[in-house]
Short mmCIF file of C-alpha atoms in Angstrom, two decimals:
data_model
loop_
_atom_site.label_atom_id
_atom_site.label_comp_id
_atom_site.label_asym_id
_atom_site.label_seq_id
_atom_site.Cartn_x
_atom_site.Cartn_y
_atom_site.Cartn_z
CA UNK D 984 26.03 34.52 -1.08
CA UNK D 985 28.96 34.06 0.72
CA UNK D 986 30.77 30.67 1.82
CA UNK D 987 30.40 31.25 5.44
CA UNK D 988 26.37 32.03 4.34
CA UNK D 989 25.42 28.93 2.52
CA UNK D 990 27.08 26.65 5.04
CA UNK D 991 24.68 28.67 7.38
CA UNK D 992 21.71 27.89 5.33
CA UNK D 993 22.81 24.58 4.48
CA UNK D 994 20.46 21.53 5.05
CA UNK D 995 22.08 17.88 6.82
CA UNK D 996 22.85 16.67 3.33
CA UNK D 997 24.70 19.75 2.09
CA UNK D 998 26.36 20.17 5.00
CA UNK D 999 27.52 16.65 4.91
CA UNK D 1000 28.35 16.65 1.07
CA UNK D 1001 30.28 20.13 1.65
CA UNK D 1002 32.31 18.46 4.87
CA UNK D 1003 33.05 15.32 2.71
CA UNK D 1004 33.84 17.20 -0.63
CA UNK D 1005 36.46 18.83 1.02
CA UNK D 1006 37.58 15.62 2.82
CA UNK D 1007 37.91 13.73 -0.64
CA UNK D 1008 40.22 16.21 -2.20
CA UNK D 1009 42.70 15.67 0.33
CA UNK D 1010 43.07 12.05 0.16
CA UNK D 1011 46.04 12.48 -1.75
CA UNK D 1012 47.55 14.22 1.46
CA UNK D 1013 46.26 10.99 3.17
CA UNK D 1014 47.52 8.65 0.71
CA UNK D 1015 44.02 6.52 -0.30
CA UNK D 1016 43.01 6.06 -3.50
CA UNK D 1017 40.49 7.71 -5.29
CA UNK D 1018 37.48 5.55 -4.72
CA UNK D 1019 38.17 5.43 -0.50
CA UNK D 1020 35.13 7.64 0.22
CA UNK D 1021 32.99 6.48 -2.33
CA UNK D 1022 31.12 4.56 0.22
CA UNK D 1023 29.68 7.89 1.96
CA UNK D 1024 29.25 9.52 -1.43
CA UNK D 1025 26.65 7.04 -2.21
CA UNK D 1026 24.90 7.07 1.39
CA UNK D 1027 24.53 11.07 0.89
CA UNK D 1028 23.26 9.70 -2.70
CA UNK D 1029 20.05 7.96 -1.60
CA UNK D 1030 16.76 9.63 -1.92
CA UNK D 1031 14.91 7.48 0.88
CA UNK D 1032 16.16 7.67 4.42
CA UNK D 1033 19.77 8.74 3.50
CA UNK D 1034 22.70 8.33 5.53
CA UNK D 1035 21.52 5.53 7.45
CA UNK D 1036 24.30 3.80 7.19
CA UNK D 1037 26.71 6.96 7.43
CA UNK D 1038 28.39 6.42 11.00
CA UNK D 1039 29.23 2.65 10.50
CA UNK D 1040 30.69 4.17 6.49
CA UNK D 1041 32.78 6.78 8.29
CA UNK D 1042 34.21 3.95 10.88
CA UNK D 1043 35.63 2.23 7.55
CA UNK D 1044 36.99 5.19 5.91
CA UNK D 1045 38.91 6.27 9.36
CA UNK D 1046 40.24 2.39 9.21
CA UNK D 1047 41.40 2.45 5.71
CA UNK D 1048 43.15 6.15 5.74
CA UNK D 1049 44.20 6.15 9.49
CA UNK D 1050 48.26 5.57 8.72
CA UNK D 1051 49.60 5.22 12.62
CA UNK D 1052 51.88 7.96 13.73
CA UNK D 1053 50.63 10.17 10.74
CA UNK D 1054 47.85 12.53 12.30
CA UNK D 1055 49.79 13.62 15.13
CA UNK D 1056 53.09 13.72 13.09
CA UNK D 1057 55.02 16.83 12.38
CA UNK D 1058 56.07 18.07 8.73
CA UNK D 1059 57.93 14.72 8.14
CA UNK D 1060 60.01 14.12 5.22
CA UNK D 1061 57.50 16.14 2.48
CA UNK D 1062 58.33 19.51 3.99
CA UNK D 1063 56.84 22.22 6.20
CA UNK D 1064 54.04 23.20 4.17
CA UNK D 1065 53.42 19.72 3.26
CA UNK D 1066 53.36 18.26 6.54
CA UNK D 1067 51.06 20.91 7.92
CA UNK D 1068 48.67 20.29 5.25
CA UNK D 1069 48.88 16.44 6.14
CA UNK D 1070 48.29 17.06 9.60
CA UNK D 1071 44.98 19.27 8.49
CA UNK D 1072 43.84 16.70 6.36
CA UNK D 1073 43.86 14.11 9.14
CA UNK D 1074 42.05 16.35 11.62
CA UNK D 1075 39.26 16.14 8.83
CA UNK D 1076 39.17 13.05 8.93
CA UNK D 1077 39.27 12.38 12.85
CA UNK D 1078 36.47 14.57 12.82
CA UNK D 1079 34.22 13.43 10.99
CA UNK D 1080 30.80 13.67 12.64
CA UNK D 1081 28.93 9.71 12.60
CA UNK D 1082 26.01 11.40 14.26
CA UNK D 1083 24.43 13.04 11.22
CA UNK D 1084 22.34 15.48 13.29
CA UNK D 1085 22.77 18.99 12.13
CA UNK D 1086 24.60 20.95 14.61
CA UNK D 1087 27.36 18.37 14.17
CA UNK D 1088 27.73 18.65 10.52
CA UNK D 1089 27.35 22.20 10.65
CA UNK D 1090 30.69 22.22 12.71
CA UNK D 1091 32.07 19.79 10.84
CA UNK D 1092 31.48 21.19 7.15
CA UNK D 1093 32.73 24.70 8.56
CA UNK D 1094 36.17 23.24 9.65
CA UNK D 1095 36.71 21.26 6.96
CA UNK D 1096 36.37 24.44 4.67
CA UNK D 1097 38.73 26.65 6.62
CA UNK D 1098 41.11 23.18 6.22
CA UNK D 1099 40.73 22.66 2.80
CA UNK D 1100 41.48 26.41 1.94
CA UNK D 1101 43.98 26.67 4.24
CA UNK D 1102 45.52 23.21 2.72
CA UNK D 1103 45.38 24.66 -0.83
CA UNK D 1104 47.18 27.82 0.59
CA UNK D 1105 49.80 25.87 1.76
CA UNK D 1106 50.87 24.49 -1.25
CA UNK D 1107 49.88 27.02 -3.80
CA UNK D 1108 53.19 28.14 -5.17
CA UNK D 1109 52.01 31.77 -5.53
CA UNK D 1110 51.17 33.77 -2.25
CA UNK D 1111 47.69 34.26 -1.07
CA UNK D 1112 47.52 38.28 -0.28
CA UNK D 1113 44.58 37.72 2.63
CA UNK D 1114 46.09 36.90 6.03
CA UNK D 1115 43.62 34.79 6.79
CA UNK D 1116 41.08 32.25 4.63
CA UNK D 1117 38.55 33.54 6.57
CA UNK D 1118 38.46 36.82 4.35
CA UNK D 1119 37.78 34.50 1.64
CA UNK D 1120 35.16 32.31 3.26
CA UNK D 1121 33.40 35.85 3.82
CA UNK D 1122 33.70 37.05 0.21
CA UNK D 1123 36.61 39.07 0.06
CA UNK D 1124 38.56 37.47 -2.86
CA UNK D 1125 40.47 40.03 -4.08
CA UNK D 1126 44.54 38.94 -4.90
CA UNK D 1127 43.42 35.54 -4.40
CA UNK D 1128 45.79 32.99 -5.12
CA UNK D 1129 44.97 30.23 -8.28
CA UNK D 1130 44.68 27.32 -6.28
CA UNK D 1131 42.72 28.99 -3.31
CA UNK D 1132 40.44 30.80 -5.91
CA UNK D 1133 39.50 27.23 -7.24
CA UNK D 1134 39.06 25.65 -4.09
CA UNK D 1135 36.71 28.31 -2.86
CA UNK D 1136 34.34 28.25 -6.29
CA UNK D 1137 34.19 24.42 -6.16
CA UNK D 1138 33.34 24.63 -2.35
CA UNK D 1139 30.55 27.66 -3.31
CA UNK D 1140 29.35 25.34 -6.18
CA UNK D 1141 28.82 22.14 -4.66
CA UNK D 1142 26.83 23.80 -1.36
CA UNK D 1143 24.54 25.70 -4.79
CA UNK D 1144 23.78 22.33 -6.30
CA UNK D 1145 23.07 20.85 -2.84
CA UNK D 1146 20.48 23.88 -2.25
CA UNK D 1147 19.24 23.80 -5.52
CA UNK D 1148 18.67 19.70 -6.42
CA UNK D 1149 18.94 17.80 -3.35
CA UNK D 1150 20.14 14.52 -4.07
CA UNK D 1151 20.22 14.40 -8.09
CA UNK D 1152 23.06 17.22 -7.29
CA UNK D 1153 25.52 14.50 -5.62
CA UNK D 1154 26.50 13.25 -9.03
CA UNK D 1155 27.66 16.67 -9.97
CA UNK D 1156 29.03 17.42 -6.27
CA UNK D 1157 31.04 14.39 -6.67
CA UNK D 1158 32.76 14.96 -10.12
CA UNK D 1159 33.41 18.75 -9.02
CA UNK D 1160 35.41 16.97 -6.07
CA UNK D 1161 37.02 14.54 -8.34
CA UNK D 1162 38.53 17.51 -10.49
CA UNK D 1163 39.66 19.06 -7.36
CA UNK D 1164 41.33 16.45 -5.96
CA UNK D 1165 42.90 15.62 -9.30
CA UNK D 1166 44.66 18.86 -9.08
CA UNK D 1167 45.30 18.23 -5.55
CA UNK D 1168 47.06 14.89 -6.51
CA UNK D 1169 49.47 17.26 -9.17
CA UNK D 1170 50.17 19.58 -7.00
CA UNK D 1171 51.78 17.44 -4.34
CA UNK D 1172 53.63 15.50 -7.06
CA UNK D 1173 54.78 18.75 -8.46
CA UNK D 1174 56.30 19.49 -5.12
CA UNK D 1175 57.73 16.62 -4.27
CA UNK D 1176 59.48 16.50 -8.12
CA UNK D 1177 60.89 19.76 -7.37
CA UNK D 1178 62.65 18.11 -3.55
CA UNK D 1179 64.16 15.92 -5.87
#
């Protein structure tokens, strides 16, 4: 199936583990550490009643990455590319759904994975030959770029696991995110090396 497919057939917990996958390997575009969302990772993690404590979770997240002046900022000092990719990243975050109903994580999981491709676009050094990351939502995937190509398969693979395990998939959704947002993290310090 395609990306745009299993968001469509996604229940509230994949939907809400897909949104906040993406989310998570941005932080280093929103400059938290690594454990900032663990919070909401382990609400989506519990079998019973999950989520219950999601909206008042996502309140503290927005306080701890919400930098004043950032979100509605322009490229800034990290260059074009860069400072378009912030600006996605914090849109993310803003909207981040604390009703957990799912029409609003729908919405929200979808944006966040045209963001996060269109984030790794940005800053893949080679070119992306699709015009738009919608092609690649929809399956096309031919003259993908490296970073794009692994950003859609981890975004595929986490909404599988989701589908296929429930909750017991979380652990795996969340070390699949980890990996991506460790080559997130390289990327952006590549970059900024090479403004040096």
């Amino acid at each position: 199936m395609s990306l745009v497919e299993l968001i469509a057939q996604a229940d509230e917990r994949g939907l809400a583990a897909s949104g906040l996958a993406c989310l998570d390997r941005c932080v280093p575009l929103l400059g938290g550490d690594d454990e900032i969302l663990r919070p909401l990772w382990a609400s989506l993690a519990e079998s019973e009643g999950w989520g219950e404590d999601w909206g008042e979770r996502v309140e503290q997240a927005r306080a701890k990455l919400d930098v004043p002046g950032v979100a509605a900022g322009g490229p800034g000092d990290g260059g074009f590319a860069e400072g378009e990719a912030t600006v996605l990243a914090h849109r993310m975050l803003g909207a981040v759904p604390v009703d957990r109903g799912a029409g609003n994580l729908r919405e929200w999981a979808d944006a966040c994975s045209v963001a996060a491709l269109q984030i790794h676009r940005l800053l893949d050094a080679a070119g992306d030959g699709a015009s738009s990351v919608t092609a690649r939502r929809e399956g096309r995937t031919q003259d993908m770029s490296p970073l794009v190509a692994a950003e859609l398969r981890r975004q595929i693979a986490i909404l599988e696991l989701l589908s296929a395990h429930g909750p017991a998939g979380i652990r795996k959704a969340l070390d699949l995110s980890t990996e991506g947002r460790r080559v997130l993290r390289a990327v952006v310090s590549r970059r900024a090396r090479g403004r040096v």
